[in-house]
Amino acid sequence: MKIGIFTDIHANLPALEKSLQFFEKEGCDQIIHIGDMIGIGPYPKECLELAFTYPNLECVMGNHDYYFAHGLPDKNWMSEEEIAHQNWTHDQLKDELKEEVAKWPFQIDIQLKDDYKISFLHYALKENGWDFKSIAKDPDEKSMDEVFAEVDANLILFGHHHIYHYFKTQKEYFNPGSAGCWNKPIARLAILQLKEGELDLKRVFSPYKDGDLMKAFDDRKVPSRDFIRKVFINR
């Protein structure tokens, strides 16, 4: 079995299209996106529509996905600009999609053998069961063990923090890096191959043509677009 893995597309349609094409070309039997299909980018509608119609694609719940499905937190810590951006994103989407996104799980598990489990999750959750823990800004083995202490798995594949991670303690931690938010038009992906009880995990890269991506922020009047382009994409 071959699984295509990616995370944090963040409404970047060219990156999503190229990622799916890459996984199809690689012959992946299953594709898992590990949270935040929407938010930040200018194409939330197109990305969700593609996600719901693409075969063999499963989506894990990310924080931006959760805000759309369940609304922004009551005690909101977001700035006015971020609230405006979230509201703009949600306004692009049909209400009936909320019920479908709300069905996305926070975690997908694969039991490879009796004593080895793989977990896919956007990031570790707080005790309330829906909010994500604070990102470990300078990740290392110790901080990963602390963040994911309650996750009972041998291999944990995650996103949320847009940078690449690989750490190994008693558990293995792997984050391929955001596929949709990077300073290069390259989708950062991973392939997990399961064969006869063994696994092979490799990081791969798929360049894409971003076309009108940067211009679309202006054309679609995306709130906080200058900040987003500078901080999350920076090209």
GROMACS .gro file of C-alpha atoms in nm:
model
  235
    1MET     CA    1   0.000   0.000   0.000
    2LYS     CA    2   0.130   0.343  -0.092
    3ILE     CA    3  -0.002   0.655   0.084
    4GLY     CA    4   0.048   1.013  -0.037
    5ILE     CA    5   0.081   1.258   0.251
    6PHE     CA    6   0.062   1.636   0.255
    7THR     CA    7  -0.056   1.913   0.482
    8ASP     CA    8  -0.148   2.281   0.505
    9ILE     CA    9  -0.253   2.351   0.147
   10HIS     CA   10  -0.421   2.666   0.278
   11ALA     CA   11  -0.641   2.741  -0.023
   12ASN     CA   12  -0.351   2.729  -0.269
   13LEU     CA   13  -0.523   2.569  -0.567
   14PRO     CA   14  -0.216   2.530  -0.795
   15ALA     CA   15  -0.030   2.350  -0.515
   16LEU     CA   16  -0.329   2.125  -0.445
   17GLU     CA   17  -0.376   2.032  -0.810
   18LYS     CA   18  -0.009   1.952  -0.857
   19SER     CA   19   0.011   1.752  -0.535
   20LEU     CA   20  -0.280   1.533  -0.636
   21GLN     CA   21  -0.139   1.485  -0.985
   22PHE     CA   22   0.194   1.384  -0.832
   23PHE     CA   23   0.036   1.130  -0.600
   24GLU     CA   24  -0.168   0.985  -0.886
   25LYS     CA   25   0.143   0.952  -1.101
   26GLU     CA   26   0.318   0.776  -0.811
   27GLY     CA   27   0.037   0.523  -0.795
   28CYS     CA   28  -0.078   0.608  -0.443
   29ASP     CA   29  -0.364   0.391  -0.320
   30GLN     CA   30  -0.464   0.647  -0.058
   31ILE     CA   31  -0.400   1.020  -0.008
   32ILE     CA   32  -0.421   1.194   0.330
   33HIS     CA   33  -0.421   1.570   0.378
   34ILE     CA   34  -0.328   1.646   0.738
   35GLY     CA   35  -0.532   1.960   0.802
   36ASP     CA   36  -0.590   2.320   0.693
   37MET     CA   37  -0.723   2.277   0.343
   38ILE     CA   38  -0.855   2.634   0.362
   39GLY     CA   39  -0.756   2.967   0.517
   40ILE     CA   40  -0.474   3.206   0.416
   41GLY     CA   41  -0.492   3.145   0.039
   42PRO     CA   42  -0.726   3.295  -0.222
   43TYR     CA   43  -0.896   2.975  -0.343
   44PRO     CA   44  -1.096   2.822  -0.055
   45LYS     CA   45  -1.400   2.733  -0.268
   46GLU     CA   46  -1.201   2.566  -0.544
   47CYS     CA   47  -0.985   2.372  -0.301
   48LEU     CA   48  -1.277   2.233  -0.103
   49GLU     CA   49  -1.467   2.141  -0.417
   50LEU     CA   50  -1.165   1.951  -0.548
   51ALA     CA   51  -1.105   1.785  -0.211
   52PHE     CA   52  -1.461   1.653  -0.197
   53THR     CA   53  -1.459   1.515  -0.550
   54TYR     CA   54  -1.112   1.364  -0.568
   55PRO     CA   55  -1.103   0.985  -0.524
   56ASN     CA   56  -0.900   0.825  -0.244
   57LEU     CA   57  -0.841   1.159  -0.069
   58GLU     CA   58  -0.908   1.174   0.305
   59CYS     CA   59  -0.885   1.497   0.501
   60VAL     CA   60  -0.791   1.545   0.865
   61MET     CA   61  -0.938   1.841   1.053
   62GLY     CA   62  -0.713   2.145   1.090
   63ASN     CA   63  -0.778   2.461   1.287
   64HIS     CA   64  -0.881   2.666   0.981
   65ASP     CA   65  -1.113   2.386   0.870
   66TYR     CA   66  -1.263   2.375   1.219
   67TYR     CA   67  -1.330   2.752   1.220
   68PHE     CA   68  -1.537   2.710   0.905
   69ALA     CA   69  -1.727   2.400   1.020
   70HIS     CA   70  -1.795   2.515   1.376
   71GLY     CA   71  -1.740   2.891   1.383
   72LEU     CA   72  -1.473   3.108   1.541
   73PRO     CA   73  -1.408   3.062   1.914
   74ASP     CA   74  -1.638   3.263   2.143
   75LYS     CA   75  -1.348   3.411   2.337
   76ASN     CA   76  -1.163   3.521   2.031
   77TRP     CA   77  -0.790   3.591   2.052
   78MET     CA   78  -0.765   3.683   1.684
   79SER     CA   79  -0.689   4.030   1.560
   80GLU     CA   80  -0.957   4.222   1.369
   81GLU     CA   81  -0.766   4.159   1.046
   82GLU     CA   82  -0.755   3.785   1.105
   83ILE     CA   83  -1.125   3.778   1.190
   84ALA     CA   84  -1.194   3.965   0.865
   85HIS     CA   85  -0.986   3.711   0.676
   86GLN     CA   86  -1.166   3.415   0.834
   87ASN     CA   87  -1.504   3.571   0.758
   88TRP     CA   88  -1.400   3.633   0.395
   89THR     CA   89  -1.292   3.270   0.361
   90HIS     CA   90  -1.620   3.143   0.503
   91ASP     CA   91  -1.824   3.375   0.281
   92GLN     CA   92  -1.673   3.210  -0.028
   93LEU     CA   93  -1.807   2.869   0.077
   94LYS     CA   94  -2.153   2.716   0.062
   95ASP     CA   95  -2.321   2.651   0.395
   96GLU     CA   96  -2.386   2.288   0.308
   97LEU     CA   97  -2.011   2.230   0.299
   98LYS     CA   98  -1.998   2.296   0.673
   99GLU     CA   99  -2.166   1.965   0.749
  100GLU     CA  100  -1.924   1.780   0.525
  101VAL     CA  101  -1.612   1.946   0.669
  102ALA     CA  102  -1.746   1.885   1.022
  103LYS     CA  103  -1.724   1.510   0.947
  104TRP     CA  104  -1.347   1.527   0.901
  105PRO     CA  105  -1.172   1.342   1.184
  106PHE     CA  106  -0.907   1.497   1.405
  107GLN     CA  107  -0.700   1.181   1.369
  108ILE     CA  108  -0.662   0.889   1.131
  109ASP     CA  109  -0.487   0.576   1.261
  110ILE     CA  110  -0.334   0.283   1.078
  111GLN     CA  111  -0.242  -0.029   1.272
  112LEU     CA  112   0.051  -0.168   1.076
  113LYS     CA  113   0.098  -0.467   1.303
  114ASP     CA  114   0.004  -0.560   1.656
  115ASP     CA  115   0.265  -0.340   1.820
  116TYR     CA  116   0.303  -0.057   1.566
  117LYS     CA  117   0.056   0.224   1.500
  118ILE     CA  118   0.073   0.523   1.266
  119SER     CA  119  -0.129   0.836   1.344
  120PHE     CA  120  -0.210   1.127   1.115
  121LEU     CA  121  -0.321   1.446   1.291
  122HIS     CA  122  -0.289   1.817   1.232
  123TYR     CA  123  -0.133   1.871   1.575
  124ALA     CA  124  -0.192   1.754   1.930
  125LEU     CA  125  -0.521   1.862   2.087
  126LYS     CA  126  -0.589   2.026   2.420
  127GLU     CA  127  -0.807   1.851   2.677
  128ASN     CA  128  -1.123   2.014   2.535
  129GLY     CA  129  -1.087   1.785   2.234
  130TRP     CA  130  -1.111   2.049   1.961
  131ASP     CA  131  -0.847   2.317   2.018
  132PHE     CA  132  -0.486   2.262   1.920
  133LYS     CA  133  -0.193   2.297   2.156
  134SER     CA  134   0.049   2.585   2.109
  135ILE     CA  135   0.312   2.520   1.845
  136ALA     CA  136   0.659   2.431   1.970
  137LYS     CA  137   0.841   2.723   1.808
  138ASP     CA  138   1.187   2.565   1.828
  139PRO     CA  139   1.102   2.197   1.799
  140ASP     CA  140   1.333   1.929   1.927
  141GLU     CA  141   1.299   1.577   2.063
  142LYS     CA  142   1.193   1.693   2.409
  143SER     CA  143   0.928   1.936   2.289
  144MET     CA  144   0.780   1.680   2.049
  145ASP     CA  145   0.751   1.425   2.330
  146GLU     CA  146   0.575   1.688   2.541
  147VAL     CA  147   0.336   1.808   2.269
  148PHE     CA  148   0.234   1.457   2.157
  149ALA     CA  149   0.253   1.285   2.496
  150GLU     CA  150  -0.114   1.177   2.480
  151VAL     CA  151  -0.092   1.041   2.125
  152ASP     CA  152  -0.055   0.664   2.144
  153ALA     CA  153   0.136   0.592   1.823
  154ASN     CA  154   0.481   0.487   1.709
  155LEU     CA  155   0.489   0.717   1.405
  156ILE     CA  156   0.312   1.054   1.418
  157LEU     CA  157   0.260   1.248   1.094
  158PHE     CA  158   0.142   1.604   1.143
  159GLY     CA  159   0.135   1.961   1.013
  160HIS     CA  160   0.018   2.297   1.158
  161HIS     CA  161   0.375   2.425   1.198
  162HIS     CA  162   0.470   2.496   0.837
  163ILE     CA  163   0.834   2.391   0.864
  164TYR     CA  164   0.982   2.045   0.810
  165HIS     CA  165   1.026   1.825   1.119
  166TYR     CA  166   1.183   1.488   1.176
  167PHE     CA  167   1.262   1.370   1.527
  168LYS     CA  168   1.299   1.026   1.676
  169THR     CA  169   1.274   0.930   2.040
  170GLN     CA  170   1.062   0.635   2.152
  171LYS     CA  171   0.826   0.773   1.887
  172GLU     CA  172   0.897   0.913   1.541
  173TYR     CA  173   0.767   1.257   1.446
  174PHE     CA  174   0.737   1.371   1.084
  175ASN     CA  175   0.601   1.691   0.933
  176PRO     CA  176   0.675   1.737   0.560
  177GLY     CA  177   0.620   2.112   0.583
  178SER     CA  178   0.331   2.307   0.436
  179ALA     CA  179   0.250   2.210   0.078
  180GLY     CA  180   0.077   2.543   0.009
  181CYS     CA  181   0.268   2.803   0.211
  182TRP     CA  182   0.634   2.830   0.122
  183ASN     CA  183   0.867   3.085  -0.035
  184LYS     CA  184   0.904   2.864  -0.342
  185PRO     CA  185   0.635   2.730  -0.579
  186ILE     CA  186   0.714   2.376  -0.468
  187ALA     CA  187   0.473   2.146  -0.287
  188ARG     CA  188   0.642   1.961  -0.003
  189LEU     CA  189   0.498   1.611   0.015
  190ALA     CA  190   0.568   1.263   0.149
  191ILE     CA  191   0.513   0.905   0.039
  192LEU     CA  192   0.456   0.629   0.292
  193GLN     CA  193   0.483   0.277   0.154
  194LEU     CA  194   0.360  -0.016   0.359
  195LYS     CA  195   0.473  -0.357   0.241
  196GLU     CA  196   0.476  -0.688   0.423
  197GLY     CA  197   0.467  -0.525   0.764
  198GLU     CA  198   0.750  -0.284   0.685
  199LEU     CA  199   0.730   0.085   0.605
  200ASP     CA  200   0.929   0.330   0.398
  201LEU     CA  201   0.870   0.702   0.451
  202LYS     CA  202   1.030   0.955   0.219
  203ARG     CA  203   0.999   1.326   0.167
  204VAL     CA  204   0.940   1.443  -0.190
  205PHE     CA  205   0.903   1.776  -0.372
  206SER     CA  206   0.675   1.870  -0.660
  207PRO     CA  207   0.724   2.209  -0.833
  208TYR     CA  208   0.407   2.376  -0.957
  209LYS     CA  209   0.324   2.678  -1.169
  210ASP     CA  210   0.164   2.927  -0.936
  211GLY     CA  211   0.022   3.127  -1.227
  212ASP     CA  212  -0.210   3.394  -1.093
  213LEU     CA  213  -0.183   3.286  -0.729
  214MET     CA  214  -0.021   3.607  -0.605
  215LYS     CA  215  -0.242   3.828  -0.822
  216ALA     CA  216  -0.554   3.647  -0.703
  217PHE     CA  217  -0.507   3.794  -0.355
  218ASP     CA  218  -0.570   4.138  -0.506
  219ASP     CA  219  -0.829   4.035  -0.761
  220ARG     CA  220  -1.036   3.865  -0.491
  221LYS     CA  221  -0.967   4.137  -0.232
  222VAL     CA  222  -0.847   3.886   0.028
  223PRO     CA  223  -0.825   4.057   0.370
  224SER     CA  224  -0.471   4.081   0.515
  225ARG     CA  225  -0.329   3.991   0.173
  226ASP     CA  226  -0.012   4.199   0.208
  227PHE     CA  227   0.067   4.040   0.543
  228ILE     CA  228  -0.012   3.692   0.411
  229ARG     CA  229   0.208   3.728   0.105
  230LYS     CA  230   0.494   3.860   0.312
  231VAL     CA  231   0.478   3.617   0.604
  232PHE     CA  232   0.333   3.294   0.467
  233ILE     CA  233   0.443   3.292   0.103
  234ASN     CA  234   0.714   3.560   0.068
  235ARG     CA  235   0.772   3.554  -0.304
   0.00000   0.00000   0.00000
